[in-house]
Short mmCIF file of C-alpha atoms in Angstrom, two decimals:
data_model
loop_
_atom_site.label_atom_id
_atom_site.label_comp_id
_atom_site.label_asym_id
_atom_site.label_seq_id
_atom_site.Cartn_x
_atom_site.Cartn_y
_atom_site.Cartn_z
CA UNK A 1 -28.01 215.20 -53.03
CA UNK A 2 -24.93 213.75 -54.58
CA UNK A 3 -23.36 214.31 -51.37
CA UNK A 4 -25.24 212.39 -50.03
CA UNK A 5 -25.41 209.15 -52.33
CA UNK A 6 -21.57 209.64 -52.19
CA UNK A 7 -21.22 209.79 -48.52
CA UNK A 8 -23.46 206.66 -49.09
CA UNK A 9 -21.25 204.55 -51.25
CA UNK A 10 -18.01 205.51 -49.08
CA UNK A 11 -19.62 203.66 -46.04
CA UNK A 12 -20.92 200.74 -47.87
CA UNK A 13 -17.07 200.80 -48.99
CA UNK A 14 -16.23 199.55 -45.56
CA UNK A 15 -18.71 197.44 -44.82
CA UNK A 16 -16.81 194.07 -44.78
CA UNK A 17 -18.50 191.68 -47.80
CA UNK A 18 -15.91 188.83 -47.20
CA UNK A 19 -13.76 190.10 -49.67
CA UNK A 20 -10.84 192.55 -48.52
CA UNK A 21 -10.72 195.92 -49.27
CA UNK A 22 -8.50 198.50 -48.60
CA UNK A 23 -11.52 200.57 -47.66
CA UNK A 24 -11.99 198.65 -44.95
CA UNK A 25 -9.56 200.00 -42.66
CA UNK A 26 -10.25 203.40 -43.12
CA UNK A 27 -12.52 203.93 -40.31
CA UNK A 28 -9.42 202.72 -37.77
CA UNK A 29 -7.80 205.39 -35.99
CA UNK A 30 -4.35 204.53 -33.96
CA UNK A 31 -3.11 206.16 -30.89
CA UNK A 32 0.05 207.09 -31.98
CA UNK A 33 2.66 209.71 -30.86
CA UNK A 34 0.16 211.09 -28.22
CA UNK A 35 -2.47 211.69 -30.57
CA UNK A 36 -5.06 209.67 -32.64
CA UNK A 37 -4.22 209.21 -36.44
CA UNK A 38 -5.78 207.45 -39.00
CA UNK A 39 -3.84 204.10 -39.98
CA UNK A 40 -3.51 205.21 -43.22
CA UNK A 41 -1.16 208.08 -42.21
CA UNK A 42 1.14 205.17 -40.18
CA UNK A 43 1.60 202.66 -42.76
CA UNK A 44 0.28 201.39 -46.26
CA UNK A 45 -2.38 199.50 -46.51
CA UNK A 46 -2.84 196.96 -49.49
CA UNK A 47 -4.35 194.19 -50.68
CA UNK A 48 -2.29 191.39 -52.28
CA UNK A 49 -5.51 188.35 -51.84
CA UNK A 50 -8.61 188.46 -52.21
CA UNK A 51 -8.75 187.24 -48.42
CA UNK A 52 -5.73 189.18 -47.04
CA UNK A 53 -4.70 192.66 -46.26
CA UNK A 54 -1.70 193.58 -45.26
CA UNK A 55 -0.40 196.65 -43.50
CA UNK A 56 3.03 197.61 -44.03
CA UNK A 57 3.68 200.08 -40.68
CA UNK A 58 6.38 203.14 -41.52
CA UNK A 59 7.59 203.31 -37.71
CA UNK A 60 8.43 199.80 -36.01
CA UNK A 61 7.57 201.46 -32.56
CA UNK A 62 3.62 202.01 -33.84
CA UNK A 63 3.40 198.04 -34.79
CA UNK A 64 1.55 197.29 -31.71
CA UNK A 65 -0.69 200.20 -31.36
CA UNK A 66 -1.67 199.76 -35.06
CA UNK A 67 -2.26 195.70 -34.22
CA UNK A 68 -4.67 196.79 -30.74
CA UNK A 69 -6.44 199.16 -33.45
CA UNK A 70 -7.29 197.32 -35.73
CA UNK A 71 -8.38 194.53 -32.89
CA UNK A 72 -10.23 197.25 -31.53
CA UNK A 73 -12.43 198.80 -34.10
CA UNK A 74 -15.25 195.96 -33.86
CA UNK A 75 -14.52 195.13 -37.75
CA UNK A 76 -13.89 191.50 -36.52
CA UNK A 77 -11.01 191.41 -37.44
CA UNK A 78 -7.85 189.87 -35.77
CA UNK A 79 -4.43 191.11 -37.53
CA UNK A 80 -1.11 189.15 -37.28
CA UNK A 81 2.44 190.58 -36.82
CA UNK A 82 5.13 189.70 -39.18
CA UNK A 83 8.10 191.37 -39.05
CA UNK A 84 7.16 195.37 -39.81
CA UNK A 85 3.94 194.13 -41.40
CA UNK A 86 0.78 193.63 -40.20
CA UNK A 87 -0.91 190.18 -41.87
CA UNK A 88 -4.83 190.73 -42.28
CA UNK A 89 -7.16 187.67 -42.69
CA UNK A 90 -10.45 188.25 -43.54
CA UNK A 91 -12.18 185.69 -41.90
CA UNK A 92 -15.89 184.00 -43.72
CA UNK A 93 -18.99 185.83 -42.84
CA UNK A 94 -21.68 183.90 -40.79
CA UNK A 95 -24.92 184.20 -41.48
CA UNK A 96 -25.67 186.11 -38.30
CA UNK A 97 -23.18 188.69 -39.25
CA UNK A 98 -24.66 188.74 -42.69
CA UNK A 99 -27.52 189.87 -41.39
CA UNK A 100 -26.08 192.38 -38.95
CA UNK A 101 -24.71 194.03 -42.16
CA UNK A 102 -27.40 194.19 -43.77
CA UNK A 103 -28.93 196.18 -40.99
CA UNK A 104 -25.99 198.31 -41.20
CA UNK A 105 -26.41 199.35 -44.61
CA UNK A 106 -30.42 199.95 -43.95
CA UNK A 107 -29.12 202.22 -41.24
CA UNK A 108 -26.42 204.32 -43.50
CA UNK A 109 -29.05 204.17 -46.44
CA UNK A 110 -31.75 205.61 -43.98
CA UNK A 111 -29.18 207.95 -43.26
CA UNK A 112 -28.45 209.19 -47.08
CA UNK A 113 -32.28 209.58 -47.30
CA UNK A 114 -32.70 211.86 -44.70
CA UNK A 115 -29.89 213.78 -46.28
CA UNK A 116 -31.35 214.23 -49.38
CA UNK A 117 -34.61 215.19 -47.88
CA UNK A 118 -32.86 217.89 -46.31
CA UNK A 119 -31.71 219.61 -49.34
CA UNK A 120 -34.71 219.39 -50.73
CA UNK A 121 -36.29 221.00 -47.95
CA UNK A 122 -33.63 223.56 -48.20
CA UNK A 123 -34.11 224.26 -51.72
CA UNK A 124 -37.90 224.57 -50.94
CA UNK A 125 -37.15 227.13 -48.31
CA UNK A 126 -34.79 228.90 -50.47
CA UNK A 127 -37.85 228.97 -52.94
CA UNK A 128 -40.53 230.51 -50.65
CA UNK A 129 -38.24 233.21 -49.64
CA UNK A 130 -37.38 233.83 -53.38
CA UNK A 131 -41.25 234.19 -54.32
CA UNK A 132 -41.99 235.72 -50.90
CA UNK A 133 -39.76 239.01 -51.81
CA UNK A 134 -40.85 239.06 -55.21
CA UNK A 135 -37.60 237.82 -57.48
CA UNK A 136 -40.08 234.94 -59.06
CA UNK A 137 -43.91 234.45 -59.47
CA UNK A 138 -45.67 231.97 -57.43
CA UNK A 139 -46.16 229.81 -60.80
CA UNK A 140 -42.39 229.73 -61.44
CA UNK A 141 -41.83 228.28 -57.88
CA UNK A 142 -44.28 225.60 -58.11
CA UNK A 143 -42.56 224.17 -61.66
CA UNK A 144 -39.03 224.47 -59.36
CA UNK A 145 -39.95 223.00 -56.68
CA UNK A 146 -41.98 219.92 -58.93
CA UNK A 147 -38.80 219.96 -60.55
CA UNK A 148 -36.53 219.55 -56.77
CA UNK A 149 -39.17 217.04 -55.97
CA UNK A 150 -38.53 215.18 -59.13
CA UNK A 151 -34.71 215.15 -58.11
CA UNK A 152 -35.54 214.08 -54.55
CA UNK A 153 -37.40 210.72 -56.09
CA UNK A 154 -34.31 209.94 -58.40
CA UNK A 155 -31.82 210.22 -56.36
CA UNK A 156 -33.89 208.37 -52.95
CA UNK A 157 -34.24 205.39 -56.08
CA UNK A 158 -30.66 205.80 -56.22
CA UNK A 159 -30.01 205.30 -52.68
CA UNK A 160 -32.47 202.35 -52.40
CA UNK A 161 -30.78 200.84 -54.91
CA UNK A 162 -27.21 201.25 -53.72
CA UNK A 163 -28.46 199.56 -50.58
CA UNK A 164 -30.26 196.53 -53.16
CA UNK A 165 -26.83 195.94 -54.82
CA UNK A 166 -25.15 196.03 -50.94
CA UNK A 167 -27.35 193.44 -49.66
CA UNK A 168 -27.01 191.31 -52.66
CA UNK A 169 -23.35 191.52 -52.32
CA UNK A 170 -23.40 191.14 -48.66
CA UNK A 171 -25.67 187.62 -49.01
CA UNK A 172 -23.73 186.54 -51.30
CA UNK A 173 -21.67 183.20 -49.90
#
């Protein structure tokens, strides 16, 4: 279940909230030497401005495909070369966008909570087959598995609540 509300919090990491991020690029992967890499194994990525990101690319020969990446991976983004750096805007969010975000972090969160209902069924299984062949009574699994369905609430309240603090951020202008 922690997994889970990690897994969570890394992709509301790169959900763009008009501030940069170094997070941001991670999801970009870059054709480079006849294979696809992520961009953090072609350059360094950091963050000098709160409205700027800058990509400092190791070879000069992966400057362009690193550029077309980042173009490319629908983060609305549109990076500028300098030199054997990459320049980064991060360009205002609209409120249309806003709102597309928004229903991208409903979607990951809706995502997390199916996650964490899955352990919990597996831990319920798990349970079953424990009282089934005898290693605990049937009252023992009932307290467990009130106890696994206590877990499941806290941690869905955590992922609703992630998502509560991501919108809020996300609306914010």
């Amino acid at each position: 279940m922690e997994g889970a509300l990690e897994a969570l919090r890394k992709e509301f990491a790169g959900l763009r909230t008009g501030r940069a991020s170094a997070s941001l690029l991670d999801p970009v992967m870059v054709e480079a030497y006849g294979s696809t890499m992520p961009l953090n194994q072609c350059g360094t990525v950091s963050v000098p401005e709160p409205r700027m990101i800058i990509v400092q690319v190791w070879d000069k020969a992966l400057l362009k495909p690193v550029e077309k990446a980042i173009r490319d991976a629908g983060l609305g983004l549109n990076p500028q070369a300098d030199g054997q750096t990459l320049r980064v805007p991060i360009p205002d969010l609209n409120e249309e966008r806003r709102r597309e975000l928004i229903k991208v972090a409903a979607k990951y969160t809706e995502q997390a909570r199916v996650s964490v209902r899955n352990v919990r069924r597996d831990g319920i299984d798990g349970l079953k087959k424990l009282e089934k062949d005898g290693e605990i009574s049937q009252d023992e699994q009932r307290r467990i598995q009130a106890e696994i369905q206590t877990l499941t609430d806290d941690y869905i309240k955590k992922v609703d609540e992630a998502l509560a603090q991501k919108e809020k951020e996300i609306a914010q202008v």
